[in-house]
Amino acid sequence: MGTVPTGPDDAELALIRRSGAVLRVGRLSLSAGTGSYRVKASMARVAHALGVERHQAHVTLTEITTTSHQGRSFRTEVTEVRSVGVNTDRLTELERLAQRVEAYAPVDVAEVDAEVDRIAAKPPLYPVWLNALWAAVACAAFAFLNGGGPVEVLGALVGAGLGQGLRRTLLHRGYNQFGVTMLAAALAATGYLAFVALLELAGIADGAHETGYVAAALFLVPGFPLVTGALDLARLDLSAGVARLTWALMIFVSAAFAVWAVSVAVGLSPDPPRAAELDPVLLQTLRVLASFVGVLGFALMFNSPWTMALVAAGVAAVPNVLRIAAVQDLAWPPQAAAAAAAFVVGLLAAWAAPRLNIPRVTVYVPAVTIMVPGVPAYRAVYHLSNGDVTQALEHGVPAALVVTALAVGLAVARMVTDREWGFEH
């Protein structure tokens, strides 16, 4: 006679529940935009607090595979994340959850599940119109830092606000990210041009300001995935890093092609606006202010609480101005200045983040987003779309080098200040 199959015993059921709770933490972390390393670390801490003897995880951009071991039993699970975004408030909540359960280990699975339910149900800190305003403020600051005057700054404010409002609304309704990105970029550029046209009709501005329309779409530059993807590569998480950088490139190309389509439709090229002649002291003061306000806008757009956003802005303001001065006044290579600025930002974030009990990534990624060369990258795609490969390379290669340098600067700062980054395990 054959034996009658029996169900899992109490120990196996407990392992199943613990493994499921750990996987939920990882899934929520991944959907909030953090890198593979942080997802793995959060899951490992929660697993240890729940009494799991050994926990292993493989994390990509949209998938997590985990195995939890308890005695002779093990549990392997796979989950998929289809909606990838950036939510720094959620990342902070999950980091603090990991800290609490680690401090009070061992903890009950029901407690962890209840906390994960609370974090998952927490709505965005800012409504659509306010989130759009933060993007508008960030792009207005970006426009000034890229040589724009009052008309370009105001035009970027209007265009970016319209574009981010549409983007946020459609993404929360589940529409395809790449399609939404193209629509948002087209609306942002068109909104900018419509605003400038109204100023021209009113006799306030002339057509020379139309070339600043690219600044209105800079809120779509995927700074968060670019930086976290590069840091994943620095940690040798190749599958996660390559996937994240590929996704970031696809988002950027979607936005750039939409801006190019608007350029072709209205017969414009994304040339730099005429830089205003300002007193040197006033110019540097305004650059510090614009850097602070720009990073503040990006951080708030990423759903950061005000304290976290203000720290990110404070960390970035001076290093970004020094980066610009090093390139324009001291003739430094842009990538060298970017690496040095990112290194300083990484050191400041390492000092400030633990004192506020927030993840470093929520400070240094918004801080370096203002340094991402979005305008040259857009120009590269514009010229490439028009078949001018030489001009495309002239803009695109330096932009790629600067993005790489930003990641290198942050990675070196992390290695210097975090023992786990300085040694292989």
XYZ file of C-alpha atoms in Angstrom:
425
model
C 0.000 0.000 0.000
C 1.187 3.523 -0.721
C 1.601 6.080 1.978
C -0.965 8.809 2.409
C 0.570 12.237 1.610
C 0.609 14.605 4.522
C 0.536 18.375 4.525
C 3.255 20.631 5.830
C 3.945 20.563 9.557
C 3.877 23.603 11.838
C 7.557 24.446 11.245
C 7.081 24.434 7.485
C 3.941 26.574 7.747
C 5.856 29.046 9.882
C 8.633 29.199 7.292
C 6.082 29.806 4.534
C 4.582 32.741 6.439
C 7.980 34.225 7.279
C 9.226 33.880 3.726
C 6.095 35.562 2.398
C 6.469 38.513 4.785
C 10.104 38.990 3.801
C 9.225 38.886 0.116
C 6.535 41.527 0.608
C 9.114 43.873 2.115
C 11.406 43.312 -0.865
C 8.630 43.788 -3.398
C 7.565 47.077 -1.815
C 11.172 48.301 -1.701
C 11.747 47.437 -5.343
C 8.566 49.181 -6.482
C 9.701 52.332 -4.658
C 12.770 52.635 -6.878
C 15.690 51.667 -4.667
C 18.667 49.671 -5.909
C 19.148 45.928 -5.752
C 21.624 46.169 -2.868
C 19.164 47.991 -0.597
C 16.339 45.564 -1.457
C 18.503 42.600 -0.500
C 19.706 44.265 2.693
C 16.178 45.113 3.859
C 14.936 41.590 3.220
C 17.921 40.040 5.008
C 17.368 42.159 8.120
C 13.662 41.358 8.294
C 14.324 37.658 7.657
C 16.827 37.525 10.511
C 14.388 39.268 12.858
C 11.702 36.711 11.956
C 14.012 33.830 12.836
C 14.918 32.697 9.317
C 18.305 30.991 9.588
C 19.531 31.900 6.115
C 18.050 34.093 3.388
C 19.200 34.490 -0.205
C 17.788 36.733 -2.902
C 18.255 37.507 -6.580
C 16.874 40.920 -7.549
C 16.430 42.480 -10.984
C 14.508 45.586 -12.022
C 11.091 43.892 -11.932
C 11.609 40.479 -10.314
C 12.721 39.001 -6.994
C 13.602 35.377 -6.353
C 14.193 34.433 -2.716
C 15.030 31.305 -0.768
C 14.548 31.089 2.999
C 16.203 28.268 4.978
C 15.095 26.863 8.335
C 16.781 23.684 9.449
C 16.405 21.107 6.677
C 13.490 22.979 5.123
C 13.653 25.759 2.571
C 11.144 27.901 0.734
C 11.752 29.469 -2.699
C 9.401 32.156 -3.993
C 9.293 34.494 -6.982
C 7.458 37.775 -7.356
C 7.181 40.342 -10.121
C 6.857 44.120 -9.925
C 5.189 45.641 -12.970
C 4.956 49.235 -11.738
C 8.367 50.756 -11.084
C 8.576 54.310 -9.825
C 10.230 56.451 -7.169
C 8.781 56.933 -3.690
C 11.383 58.087 -1.174
C 8.880 58.306 1.675
C 8.103 54.614 1.227
C 11.812 53.778 1.151
C 12.265 55.581 4.460
C 9.302 53.799 6.022
C 10.683 50.416 4.962
C 14.173 51.261 6.234
C 12.753 52.202 9.621
C 10.661 49.028 9.654
C 13.821 46.982 9.117
C 15.515 48.867 11.942
C 12.626 48.291 14.357
C 12.277 44.574 13.752
C 16.042 44.162 13.977
C 16.119 45.967 17.311
C 13.264 43.926 18.802
C 14.087 40.541 17.252
C 12.587 38.017 17.305
C 9.310 39.485 16.089
C 6.007 37.955 15.063
C 5.065 37.592 11.401
C 1.692 39.244 12.031
C 3.421 42.409 13.253
C 5.541 42.623 10.114
C 2.544 41.959 7.864
C 0.542 44.668 9.628
C 3.343 47.203 9.155
C 3.782 46.290 5.498
C 0.019 46.701 4.997
C 0.198 50.169 6.563
C 3.139 51.274 4.425
C 1.598 49.891 1.226
C -1.694 51.683 1.909
C -0.076 55.039 2.692
C -1.102 57.536 -0.006
C 1.358 59.946 -1.683
C 2.303 62.899 0.482
C 1.292 65.423 -2.178
C -1.745 65.591 -4.491
C -1.361 65.740 -8.268
C -1.340 69.523 -8.545
C 1.278 69.920 -5.827
C 3.480 67.174 -7.260
C 3.261 68.942 -10.619
C 4.263 72.195 -8.932
C 7.405 70.585 -7.496
C 8.399 69.372 -10.966
C 7.710 72.838 -12.359
C 9.924 74.494 -9.750
C 12.727 72.001 -10.397
C 12.648 72.564 -14.157
C 12.537 76.331 -13.719
C 15.732 76.107 -11.654
C 17.211 73.754 -14.247
C 16.408 76.305 -16.968
C 18.311 79.039 -15.139
C 21.321 76.800 -14.488
C 21.395 76.026 -18.222
C 21.681 79.698 -19.121
C 18.031 80.642 -19.341
C 16.617 84.043 -18.481
C 13.270 85.020 -16.925
C 11.232 83.958 -19.967
C 12.881 80.517 -20.133
C 12.465 80.040 -16.388
C 8.769 80.927 -16.458
C 8.175 78.906 -19.615
C 9.818 75.843 -18.068
C 7.685 76.357 -14.959
C 4.488 76.294 -17.008
C 5.451 73.474 -19.368
C 6.856 71.155 -16.693
C 3.859 71.685 -14.456
C 1.471 70.667 -17.231
C 3.613 67.691 -18.245
C 4.104 66.290 -14.755
C 0.415 66.752 -13.931
C -0.504 64.638 -16.949
C 2.211 62.094 -16.211
C 1.224 61.609 -12.576
C -2.477 61.287 -13.448
C -1.964 58.706 -16.204
C 0.610 56.621 -14.311
C -1.692 56.307 -11.307
C -4.353 54.989 -13.684
C -2.029 52.237 -14.873
C -1.148 53.437 -18.365
C 2.069 52.299 -20.072
C 5.073 54.241 -18.747
C 6.723 54.840 -22.097
C 3.551 56.094 -23.738
C 2.857 58.354 -20.762
C 6.411 59.699 -20.918
C 6.022 60.652 -24.570
C 2.704 62.374 -23.939
C 4.082 64.264 -20.936
C 7.176 65.402 -22.844
C 5.096 66.583 -25.800
C 2.714 68.493 -23.522
C 5.588 70.064 -21.572
C 7.367 71.297 -24.713
C 4.116 72.469 -26.308
C 3.051 74.213 -23.105
C 6.355 76.067 -22.993
C 6.067 77.195 -26.608
C 2.444 78.269 -26.143
C 3.416 80.358 -23.112
C 6.244 82.057 -25.026
C 3.911 82.671 -27.970
C 1.461 84.441 -25.654
C 4.280 86.618 -24.327
C 5.236 87.462 -27.914
C 1.655 88.436 -28.750
C 1.631 90.655 -25.686
C 4.897 92.248 -26.788
C 6.761 91.026 -23.685
C 9.185 88.617 -25.367
C 10.633 87.860 -28.784
C 11.181 84.589 -30.667
C 14.707 84.189 -29.311
C 13.275 82.569 -26.181
C 11.629 79.680 -28.019
C 14.851 77.669 -28.001
C 14.583 77.014 -24.244
C 11.693 74.587 -24.576
C 13.859 71.553 -23.760
C 14.131 72.733 -20.146
C 10.398 72.141 -19.682
C 10.880 68.388 -20.208
C 13.836 67.934 -17.861
C 11.614 66.502 -15.109
C 11.518 63.356 -17.280
C 15.288 62.812 -17.092
C 15.455 59.489 -15.169
C 18.020 60.554 -12.593
C 16.982 58.045 -9.922
C 17.274 54.868 -12.045
C 20.429 56.155 -13.736
C 22.200 56.592 -10.407
C 20.850 53.485 -8.659
C 21.529 51.377 -11.750
C 25.134 52.542 -11.895
C 25.540 51.858 -8.170
C 24.139 48.357 -8.685
C 26.865 47.806 -11.266
C 29.445 49.068 -8.767
C 28.202 46.348 -6.390
C 28.514 43.775 -9.215
C 24.719 43.312 -9.295
C 24.997 43.143 -13.059
C 21.519 41.879 -13.923
C 19.842 44.537 -11.808
C 22.197 47.326 -12.911
C 21.956 46.599 -16.633
C 18.159 46.240 -16.454
C 17.764 49.482 -14.511
C 20.012 51.445 -16.851
C 18.196 50.007 -19.869
C 14.858 51.069 -18.418
C 16.230 54.557 -17.702
C 17.538 54.827 -21.270
C 14.161 53.778 -22.688
C 12.372 56.376 -20.543
C 14.781 59.075 -21.669
C 14.591 58.124 -25.346
C 10.778 58.122 -25.157
C 10.844 61.676 -23.811
C 13.540 62.817 -26.222
C 11.716 61.539 -29.294
C 8.567 63.333 -28.202
C 10.510 66.586 -27.803
C 12.107 65.985 -31.200
C 8.659 65.504 -32.756
C 7.557 68.845 -31.335
C 10.777 70.394 -32.670
C 10.053 69.113 -36.172
C 6.403 70.161 -36.032
C 7.180 73.778 -35.118
C 10.507 74.060 -36.958
C 12.788 74.650 -33.978
C 16.092 73.228 -32.803
C 17.071 72.843 -29.115
C 19.858 75.436 -29.205
C 20.972 76.989 -25.914
C 19.200 80.228 -24.970
C 21.090 83.495 -24.802
C 22.735 83.678 -21.390
C 21.870 86.814 -19.441
C 24.689 89.166 -18.476
C 24.731 89.333 -14.680
C 27.080 90.625 -12.021
C 29.419 87.744 -11.036
C 28.459 87.866 -7.359
C 24.764 88.000 -8.198
C 25.198 85.158 -10.705
C 26.848 82.872 -8.140
C 24.196 83.737 -5.552
C 21.407 82.916 -7.982
C 23.147 79.657 -8.931
C 23.261 78.589 -5.284
C 19.585 79.481 -4.907
C 18.634 77.712 -8.139
C 20.598 74.596 -7.148
C 18.896 74.522 -3.750
C 15.414 75.085 -5.187
C 15.962 72.648 -8.055
C 17.020 69.779 -5.815
C 14.217 70.634 -3.388
C 11.721 70.378 -6.244
C 13.084 67.058 -7.466
C 13.124 65.608 -3.935
C 9.524 66.649 -3.301
C 8.521 65.294 -6.715
C 10.025 61.963 -5.575
C 7.556 62.075 -2.623
C 10.131 63.065 0.004
C 8.940 64.584 3.285
C 9.972 68.219 3.704
C 12.800 67.519 6.146
C 14.382 64.978 3.813
C 13.962 67.277 0.796
C 15.554 70.225 2.586
C 18.545 68.088 3.575
C 19.030 66.925 -0.019
C 18.806 70.518 -1.248
C 21.280 71.725 1.374
C 23.711 68.956 0.526
C 23.635 69.745 -3.211
C 23.587 73.539 -3.459
C 27.260 74.417 -2.951
C 28.822 71.346 -4.658
C 26.730 71.972 -7.772
C 27.761 75.616 -7.999
C 31.413 74.642 -7.506
C 30.992 72.060 -10.293
C 29.686 74.712 -12.692
C 32.463 77.131 -11.725
C 35.124 74.443 -12.168
C 33.943 73.806 -15.744
C 33.318 77.397 -16.816
C 36.033 79.293 -14.944
C 38.788 76.711 -14.374
C 38.304 74.747 -17.617
C 37.940 71.408 -15.837
C 36.634 68.514 -17.928
C 32.896 68.267 -17.146
C 33.203 64.639 -16.063
C 36.004 65.451 -13.603
C 33.967 68.259 -12.041
C 30.898 65.984 -11.880
C 32.829 63.191 -10.151
C 34.282 65.596 -7.581
C 30.888 67.179 -6.874
C 29.192 63.789 -6.523
C 31.952 62.629 -4.166
C 31.371 65.646 -1.925
C 27.604 65.066 -2.059
C 28.149 61.419 -1.086
C 30.285 62.415 1.909
C 27.750 64.995 3.079
C 24.896 62.505 2.662
C 26.837 59.926 4.691
C 27.079 62.464 7.501
C 23.531 63.845 7.346
C 21.368 60.783 6.583
C 22.132 58.737 9.746
C 21.417 61.770 11.926
C 17.907 61.982 10.478
C 17.505 58.192 10.291
C 16.828 58.204 6.560
C 18.416 56.138 3.762
C 21.366 57.807 2.033
C 19.882 57.142 -1.387
C 16.985 59.495 -0.571
C 19.508 62.310 -0.062
C 22.215 61.859 -2.651
C 20.109 60.829 -5.658
C 17.940 64.004 -5.707
C 21.126 65.964 -4.964
C 22.918 64.739 -8.095
C 19.836 64.724 -10.327
C 20.344 68.464 -10.807
C 23.811 67.609 -12.194
C 22.568 65.171 -14.845
C 23.195 66.784 -18.264
C 19.647 66.504 -19.543
C 19.823 69.320 -22.104
C 22.912 67.960 -23.957
C 21.368 64.483 -23.929
C 18.142 65.805 -25.494
C 20.189 67.623 -28.120
C 22.050 64.407 -28.903
C 18.795 62.576 -29.636
C 17.547 65.529 -31.685
C 20.601 65.518 -33.942
C 20.613 61.725 -34.143
C 16.969 61.759 -35.239
C 17.878 64.257 -37.956
C 20.715 62.041 -39.189
C 23.517 64.311 -37.940
C 25.634 61.669 -36.209
C 28.612 63.976 -35.649
C 26.551 66.524 -33.736
C 24.802 63.728 -31.842
C 28.124 62.319 -30.684
C 29.395 65.785 -29.815
C 26.536 66.206 -27.336
C 25.880 62.597 -26.356
C 29.357 61.356 -25.455
C 30.119 64.128 -22.921
C 26.656 63.651 -21.407
C 27.259 59.909 -20.977
C 30.666 60.587 -19.422
C 29.160 63.015 -16.924
C 26.473 60.515 -15.858
C 29.164 57.870 -15.432
C 31.301 60.293 -13.433
C 28.386 61.089 -11.095
C 27.956 57.398 -10.340
C 31.709 56.965 -9.818
C 31.832 59.868 -7.381
C 28.918 58.504 -5.348
C 30.313 54.966 -5.394
C 33.735 56.092 -4.163
C 32.121 58.162 -1.406
C 30.085 55.114 -0.388
C 33.188 52.908 -0.342
C 34.993 55.423 1.859
C 32.151 55.783 4.351
C 30.512 52.316 4.332
C 32.570 49.246 5.224
C 30.145 46.908 3.423
C 30.874 48.742 0.159
C 34.615 48.713 0.642
C 35.023 44.938 0.913
C 33.746 41.982 -1.092
C 31.815 39.318 0.837
